[in-house]
Amino acid sequence: DETTLEVDITSITTWLSNKKKVAEVETYGEYGGNVHALRKGDATITAYFGKHEATADFKVTNAILEAIEIDPAESNLVVPLQSRFIATGIYSDGRKRRLRRNVSWSLEHPSVASITSKGRVQALEAGTTEVYARLDNITGTASLTVCDDKVTGVRIAPQNPEIPRLTVTNFTSYAQFRDANDQLYEIEVT
């Protein structure tokens, strides 16, 4: 029995679309392989890696963006940590798609945190602010609470896992804090 090992080479692959009026594709790098649907129709993308290539056919539909969800909907952050919000579009055909391009991010109170065009937030001072993701006159909302409590420890999860060889296990680090009421809480560190 022959086993094929696959490795994700998306960001180092060269991508092309056969119909740029129907769909454009990010050609390489961090967003390489992301297809931007422009108008209804059929198209094919091709991925080139060295002397190898592969193709994928797809359809662009007339589905309309109806709502935006932001994940996480509620987030806690401690000065000076960072985190990231992700916007997902909900379309008229019931499908959900992650929104990466053309999303406008903003905050109700920019003194509490700053936010980049990719949804990454930096805690600046204690307070609460609404987070907005906007595209095509549709706005999604999330809530961010920033505190300036001091870090009291760090925890890693999972602890003592058994990991089969030739697999990948994701470990997560959490910063631990105590608030003014001596209540312990954790925030995932990204």
PDB file of C-alpha atoms in Angstrom:
ATOM      1  CA  ASP A   1       0.000   0.000   0.000  1.00  0.00           C
ATOM      2  CA  GLU A   2       1.498   3.312  -1.127  1.00  0.00           C
ATOM      3  CA  THR A   3       0.961   6.429   0.989  1.00  0.00           C
ATOM      4  CA  THR A   4       1.037   9.948  -0.434  1.00  0.00           C
ATOM      5  CA  LEU A   5       2.196  12.715   1.853  1.00  0.00           C
ATOM      6  CA  GLU A   6       0.670  16.112   1.102  1.00  0.00           C
ATOM      7  CA  VAL A   7       2.166  19.417   2.229  1.00  0.00           C
ATOM      8  CA  ASP A   8       0.369  22.769   2.038  1.00  0.00           C
ATOM      9  CA  ILE A   9       2.281  24.870  -0.519  1.00  0.00           C
ATOM     10  CA  THR A  10      -0.507  27.391  -1.176  1.00  0.00           C
ATOM     11  CA  SER A  11       1.552  30.484  -0.347  1.00  0.00           C
ATOM     12  CA  ILE A  12       4.513  29.440  -2.528  1.00  0.00           C
ATOM     13  CA  THR A  13       2.432  28.332  -5.496  1.00  0.00           C
ATOM     14  CA  THR A  14       1.807  30.570  -8.523  1.00  0.00           C
ATOM     15  CA  TRP A  15      -1.920  30.934  -9.293  1.00  0.00           C
ATOM     16  CA  LEU A  16      -3.716  32.046 -12.463  1.00  0.00           C
ATOM     17  CA  SER A  17      -7.355  32.497 -13.487  1.00  0.00           C
ATOM     18  CA  ASN A  18      -8.432  31.728 -17.051  1.00  0.00           C
ATOM     19  CA  LYS A  19     -11.226  34.364 -16.940  1.00  0.00           C
ATOM     20  CA  LYS A  20     -10.118  37.495 -15.123  1.00  0.00           C
ATOM     21  CA  LYS A  21     -13.465  39.237 -15.803  1.00  0.00           C
ATOM     22  CA  VAL A  22     -15.254  36.417 -13.944  1.00  0.00           C
ATOM     23  CA  ALA A  23     -12.731  35.868 -11.148  1.00  0.00           C
ATOM     24  CA  GLU A  24      -9.293  37.089 -10.165  1.00  0.00           C
ATOM     25  CA  VAL A  25      -6.943  34.992  -8.071  1.00  0.00           C
ATOM     26  CA  GLU A  26      -4.222  36.210  -5.712  1.00  0.00           C
ATOM     27  CA  THR A  27      -1.120  34.999  -7.545  1.00  0.00           C
ATOM     28  CA  TYR A  28       1.158  34.100  -4.597  1.00  0.00           C
ATOM     29  CA  GLY A  29       2.106  34.914  -1.010  1.00  0.00           C
ATOM     30  CA  GLU A  30      -0.029  35.043   2.126  1.00  0.00           C
ATOM     31  CA  TYR A  31      -3.291  35.307   0.138  1.00  0.00           C
ATOM     32  CA  GLY A  32      -2.164  33.176  -2.795  1.00  0.00           C
ATOM     33  CA  GLY A  33      -5.009  31.025  -4.093  1.00  0.00           C
ATOM     34  CA  ASN A  34      -7.763  33.340  -2.811  1.00  0.00           C
ATOM     35  CA  VAL A  35     -10.294  33.758  -5.617  1.00  0.00           C
ATOM     36  CA  HIS A  36     -12.177  37.053  -5.883  1.00  0.00           C
ATOM     37  CA  ALA A  37     -15.491  36.466  -7.636  1.00  0.00           C
ATOM     38  CA  LEU A  38     -16.319  39.425  -9.891  1.00  0.00           C
ATOM     39  CA  ARG A  39     -19.302  38.429 -12.031  1.00  0.00           C
ATOM     40  CA  LYS A  40     -21.496  35.400 -12.744  1.00  0.00           C
ATOM     41  CA  GLY A  41     -19.869  32.734 -14.885  1.00  0.00           C
ATOM     42  CA  ASP A  42     -17.621  29.699 -15.017  1.00  0.00           C
ATOM     43  CA  ALA A  43     -13.852  29.860 -14.589  1.00  0.00           C
ATOM     44  CA  THR A  44     -10.799  27.725 -13.960  1.00  0.00           C
ATOM     45  CA  ILE A  45      -7.848  28.433 -11.703  1.00  0.00           C
ATOM     46  CA  THR A  46      -4.482  26.827 -12.239  1.00  0.00           C
ATOM     47  CA  ALA A  47      -1.827  26.289  -9.578  1.00  0.00           C
ATOM     48  CA  TYR A  48       1.802  26.028 -10.744  1.00  0.00           C
ATOM     49  CA  PHE A  49       4.578  24.626  -8.571  1.00  0.00           C
ATOM     50  CA  GLY A  50       7.863  23.950 -10.323  1.00  0.00           C
ATOM     51  CA  LYS A  51       7.099  21.705 -13.303  1.00  0.00           C
ATOM     52  CA  HIS A  52       3.764  20.598 -11.820  1.00  0.00           C
ATOM     53  CA  GLU A  53       0.313  22.086 -12.221  1.00  0.00           C
ATOM     54  CA  ALA A  54      -3.272  21.414 -11.180  1.00  0.00           C
ATOM     55  CA  THR A  55      -6.587  22.996 -12.122  1.00  0.00           C
ATOM     56  CA  ALA A  56      -9.964  23.538 -10.459  1.00  0.00           C
ATOM     57  CA  ASP A  57     -13.192  24.607 -12.161  1.00  0.00           C
ATOM     58  CA  PHE A  58     -15.764  26.719 -10.306  1.00  0.00           C
ATOM     59  CA  LYS A  59     -18.906  28.833 -10.788  1.00  0.00           C
ATOM     60  CA  VAL A  60     -19.470  32.401  -9.672  1.00  0.00           C
ATOM     61  CA  THR A  61     -23.124  32.897  -8.698  1.00  0.00           C
ATOM     62  CA  ASN A  62     -25.350  35.935  -8.282  1.00  0.00           C
ATOM     63  CA  ALA A  63     -25.722  35.389  -4.528  1.00  0.00           C
ATOM     64  CA  ILE A  64     -25.931  38.675  -2.597  1.00  0.00           C
ATOM     65  CA  LEU A  65     -24.278  39.517   0.709  1.00  0.00           C
ATOM     66  CA  GLU A  66     -27.057  39.777   3.324  1.00  0.00           C
ATOM     67  CA  ALA A  67     -25.216  39.855   6.662  1.00  0.00           C
ATOM     68  CA  ILE A  68     -21.765  39.828   8.233  1.00  0.00           C
ATOM     69  CA  GLU A  69     -20.819  37.799  11.304  1.00  0.00           C
ATOM     70  CA  ILE A  70     -17.691  38.676  13.253  1.00  0.00           C
ATOM     71  CA  ASP A  71     -15.825  36.002  15.160  1.00  0.00           C
ATOM     72  CA  PRO A  72     -15.436  36.214  18.054  1.00  0.00           C
ATOM     73  CA  ALA A  73     -18.698  38.063  18.738  1.00  0.00           C
ATOM     74  CA  GLU A  74     -17.378  39.045  22.178  1.00  0.00           C
ATOM     75  CA  SER A  75     -13.713  39.288  23.053  1.00  0.00           C
ATOM     76  CA  ASN A  76     -11.615  40.262  26.065  1.00  0.00           C
ATOM     77  CA  LEU A  77      -8.124  41.611  25.666  1.00  0.00           C
ATOM     78  CA  VAL A  78      -5.475  42.949  28.018  1.00  0.00           C
ATOM     79  CA  VAL A  79      -3.172  45.906  27.351  1.00  0.00           C
ATOM     80  CA  PRO A  80      -0.847  45.530  25.367  1.00  0.00           C
ATOM     81  CA  LEU A  81      -1.910  42.225  23.738  1.00  0.00           C
ATOM     82  CA  GLN A  82      -3.228  41.716  20.205  1.00  0.00           C
ATOM     83  CA  SER A  83      -5.943  39.546  18.754  1.00  0.00           C
ATOM     84  CA  ARG A  84      -7.736  39.107  15.440  1.00  0.00           C
ATOM     85  CA  PHE A  85     -11.354  39.309  14.372  1.00  0.00           C
ATOM     86  CA  ILE A  86     -12.610  37.343  11.366  1.00  0.00           C
ATOM     87  CA  ALA A  87     -15.520  38.503   9.188  1.00  0.00           C
ATOM     88  CA  THR A  88     -17.797  35.947   7.531  1.00  0.00           C
ATOM     89  CA  GLY A  89     -20.344  36.913   4.897  1.00  0.00           C
ATOM     90  CA  ILE A  90     -23.768  35.279   4.861  1.00  0.00           C
ATOM     91  CA  TYR A  91     -25.180  35.204   1.325  1.00  0.00           C
ATOM     92  CA  SER A  92     -28.682  35.016  -0.161  1.00  0.00           C
ATOM     93  CA  ASP A  93     -28.122  31.377  -1.185  1.00  0.00           C
ATOM     94  CA  GLY A  94     -27.490  30.446   2.487  1.00  0.00           C
ATOM     95  CA  ARG A  95     -23.754  29.963   2.077  1.00  0.00           C
ATOM     96  CA  LYS A  96     -21.121  31.490   4.323  1.00  0.00           C
ATOM     97  CA  ARG A  97     -17.776  32.765   3.080  1.00  0.00           C
ATOM     98  CA  ARG A  98     -14.846  34.256   4.957  1.00  0.00           C
ATOM     99  CA  LEU A  99     -14.394  37.893   3.927  1.00  0.00           C
ATOM    100  CA  ARG A 100     -10.789  38.920   3.428  1.00  0.00           C
ATOM    101  CA  ARG A 101     -10.730  41.583   0.747  1.00  0.00           C
ATOM    102  CA  ASN A 102     -12.468  44.963   0.723  1.00  0.00           C
ATOM    103  CA  VAL A 103     -13.741  44.648   4.311  1.00  0.00           C
ATOM    104  CA  SER A 104     -13.554  47.955   6.147  1.00  0.00           C
ATOM    105  CA  TRP A 105     -12.743  47.496   9.870  1.00  0.00           C
ATOM    106  CA  SER A 106     -13.407  50.204  12.449  1.00  0.00           C
ATOM    107  CA  LEU A 107     -13.980  50.735  16.172  1.00  0.00           C
ATOM    108  CA  GLU A 108     -16.557  52.781  18.048  1.00  0.00           C
ATOM    109  CA  HIS A 109     -13.862  53.985  20.487  1.00  0.00           C
ATOM    110  CA  PRO A 110     -10.411  54.052  18.843  1.00  0.00           C
ATOM    111  CA  SER A 111      -8.797  55.139  22.130  1.00  0.00           C
ATOM    112  CA  VAL A 112      -9.505  51.646  23.566  1.00  0.00           C
ATOM    113  CA  ALA A 113      -7.834  49.706  20.737  1.00  0.00           C
ATOM    114  CA  SER A 114      -6.538  50.075  17.212  1.00  0.00           C
ATOM    115  CA  ILE A 115      -7.562  47.827  14.324  1.00  0.00           C
ATOM    116  CA  THR A 116      -5.834  47.042  11.021  1.00  0.00           C
ATOM    117  CA  SER A 117      -7.367  46.502   7.592  1.00  0.00           C
ATOM    118  CA  LYS A 118      -7.065  42.749   8.258  1.00  0.00           C
ATOM    119  CA  GLY A 119      -9.018  42.778  11.540  1.00  0.00           C
ATOM    120  CA  ARG A 120      -6.036  42.617  13.922  1.00  0.00           C
ATOM    121  CA  VAL A 121      -6.636  44.608  17.109  1.00  0.00           C
ATOM    122  CA  GLN A 122      -4.110  46.046  19.545  1.00  0.00           C
ATOM    123  CA  ALA A 123      -5.325  46.828  23.083  1.00  0.00           C
ATOM    124  CA  LEU A 124      -4.440  50.410  24.047  1.00  0.00           C
ATOM    125  CA  GLU A 125      -6.340  51.266  27.255  1.00  0.00           C
ATOM    126  CA  ALA A 126      -9.069  49.847  29.485  1.00  0.00           C
ATOM    127  CA  GLY A 127     -12.597  50.210  28.130  1.00  0.00           C
ATOM    128  CA  THR A 128     -15.238  48.677  25.896  1.00  0.00           C
ATOM    129  CA  THR A 129     -15.751  49.275  22.193  1.00  0.00           C
ATOM    130  CA  GLU A 130     -17.863  47.928  19.375  1.00  0.00           C
ATOM    131  CA  VAL A 131     -15.963  46.412  16.446  1.00  0.00           C
ATOM    132  CA  TYR A 132     -17.405  46.937  12.958  1.00  0.00           C
ATOM    133  CA  ALA A 133     -16.757  45.053   9.719  1.00  0.00           C
ATOM    134  CA  ARG A 134     -18.395  46.686   6.685  1.00  0.00           C
ATOM    135  CA  LEU A 135     -18.739  45.583   3.067  1.00  0.00           C
ATOM    136  CA  ASP A 136     -21.292  46.638   0.429  1.00  0.00           C
ATOM    137  CA  ASN A 137     -23.335  48.705   2.938  1.00  0.00           C
ATOM    138  CA  ILE A 138     -23.650  45.651   5.224  1.00  0.00           C
ATOM    139  CA  THR A 139     -22.138  45.934   8.713  1.00  0.00           C
ATOM    140  CA  GLY A 140     -21.343  43.239  11.250  1.00  0.00           C
ATOM    141  CA  THR A 141     -20.761  44.067  14.914  1.00  0.00           C
ATOM    142  CA  ALA A 142     -18.753  42.506  17.729  1.00  0.00           C
ATOM    143  CA  SER A 143     -17.803  43.664  21.214  1.00  0.00           C
ATOM    144  CA  LEU A 144     -14.287  44.122  22.597  1.00  0.00           C
ATOM    145  CA  THR A 145     -13.493  44.695  26.270  1.00  0.00           C
ATOM    146  CA  VAL A 146      -9.967  45.796  27.132  1.00  0.00           C
ATOM    147  CA  CYS A 147      -8.583  45.743  30.659  1.00  0.00           C
ATOM    148  CA  ASP A 148      -5.209  46.704  32.037  1.00  0.00           C
ATOM    149  CA  ASP A 149      -4.863  43.927  34.620  1.00  0.00           C
ATOM    150  CA  LYS A 150      -1.405  42.475  35.125  1.00  0.00           C
ATOM    151  CA  VAL A 151      -0.361  39.071  33.821  1.00  0.00           C
ATOM    152  CA  THR A 152      -0.024  36.583  36.689  1.00  0.00           C
ATOM    153  CA  GLY A 153       0.937  33.510  34.697  1.00  0.00           C
ATOM    154  CA  VAL A 154       0.894  31.582  31.451  1.00  0.00           C
ATOM    155  CA  ARG A 155      -0.719  28.214  30.712  1.00  0.00           C
ATOM    156  CA  ILE A 156      -0.254  25.884  27.724  1.00  0.00           C
ATOM    157  CA  ALA A 157      -2.931  23.456  26.514  1.00  0.00           C
ATOM    158  CA  PRO A 158      -3.167  20.594  26.006  1.00  0.00           C
ATOM    159  CA  GLN A 159      -1.035  19.187  28.798  1.00  0.00           C
ATOM    160  CA  ASN A 160       0.599  15.749  28.402  1.00  0.00           C
ATOM    161  CA  PRO A 161      -1.088  14.707  25.154  1.00  0.00           C
ATOM    162  CA  GLU A 162      -0.123  11.521  23.372  1.00  0.00           C
ATOM    163  CA  ILE A 163       0.797  12.536  19.842  1.00  0.00           C
ATOM    164  CA  PRO A 164       1.002   9.909  17.095  1.00  0.00           C
ATOM    165  CA  ARG A 165       4.125  10.243  14.997  1.00  0.00           C
ATOM    166  CA  LEU A 166       3.801  11.981  11.623  1.00  0.00           C
ATOM    167  CA  THR A 167       0.900  14.118  12.866  1.00  0.00           C
ATOM    168  CA  VAL A 168       0.572  17.735  13.906  1.00  0.00           C
ATOM    169  CA  THR A 169      -0.833  18.860  17.231  1.00  0.00           C
ATOM    170  CA  ASN A 170      -1.670  22.478  17.889  1.00  0.00           C
ATOM    171  CA  PHE A 171      -0.705  23.867  21.297  1.00  0.00           C
ATOM    172  CA  THR A 172      -2.275  27.093  22.556  1.00  0.00           C
ATOM    173  CA  SER A 173      -0.906  29.523  25.124  1.00  0.00           C
ATOM    174  CA  TYR A 174      -3.123  31.435  27.542  1.00  0.00           C
ATOM    175  CA  ALA A 175      -2.190  34.493  29.594  1.00  0.00           C
ATOM    176  CA  GLN A 176      -3.669  34.380  33.108  1.00  0.00           C
ATOM    177  CA  PHE A 177      -4.857  37.501  34.939  1.00  0.00           C
ATOM    178  CA  ARG A 178      -6.485  38.520  38.192  1.00  0.00           C
ATOM    179  CA  ASP A 179      -8.979  41.357  38.115  1.00  0.00           C
ATOM    180  CA  ALA A 180      -9.726  43.904  40.852  1.00  0.00           C
ATOM    181  CA  ASN A 181     -11.972  41.322  42.604  1.00  0.00           C
ATOM    182  CA  ASP A 182      -9.140  38.729  42.607  1.00  0.00           C
ATOM    183  CA  GLN A 183     -11.068  36.698  39.987  1.00  0.00           C
ATOM    184  CA  LEU A 184      -8.746  34.565  37.790  1.00  0.00           C
ATOM    185  CA  TYR A 185      -9.378  34.613  34.051  1.00  0.00           C
ATOM    186  CA  GLU A 186      -7.481  33.656  30.898  1.00  0.00           C
ATOM    187  CA  ILE A 187      -7.073  35.063  27.431  1.00  0.00           C
ATOM    188  CA  GLU A 188      -5.705  33.103  24.482  1.00  0.00           C
ATOM    189  CA  VAL A 189      -2.428  34.656  23.352  1.00  0.00           C
ATOM    190  CA  THR A 190      -2.136  35.011  19.574  1.00  0.00           C
TER     191      THR A 190
END
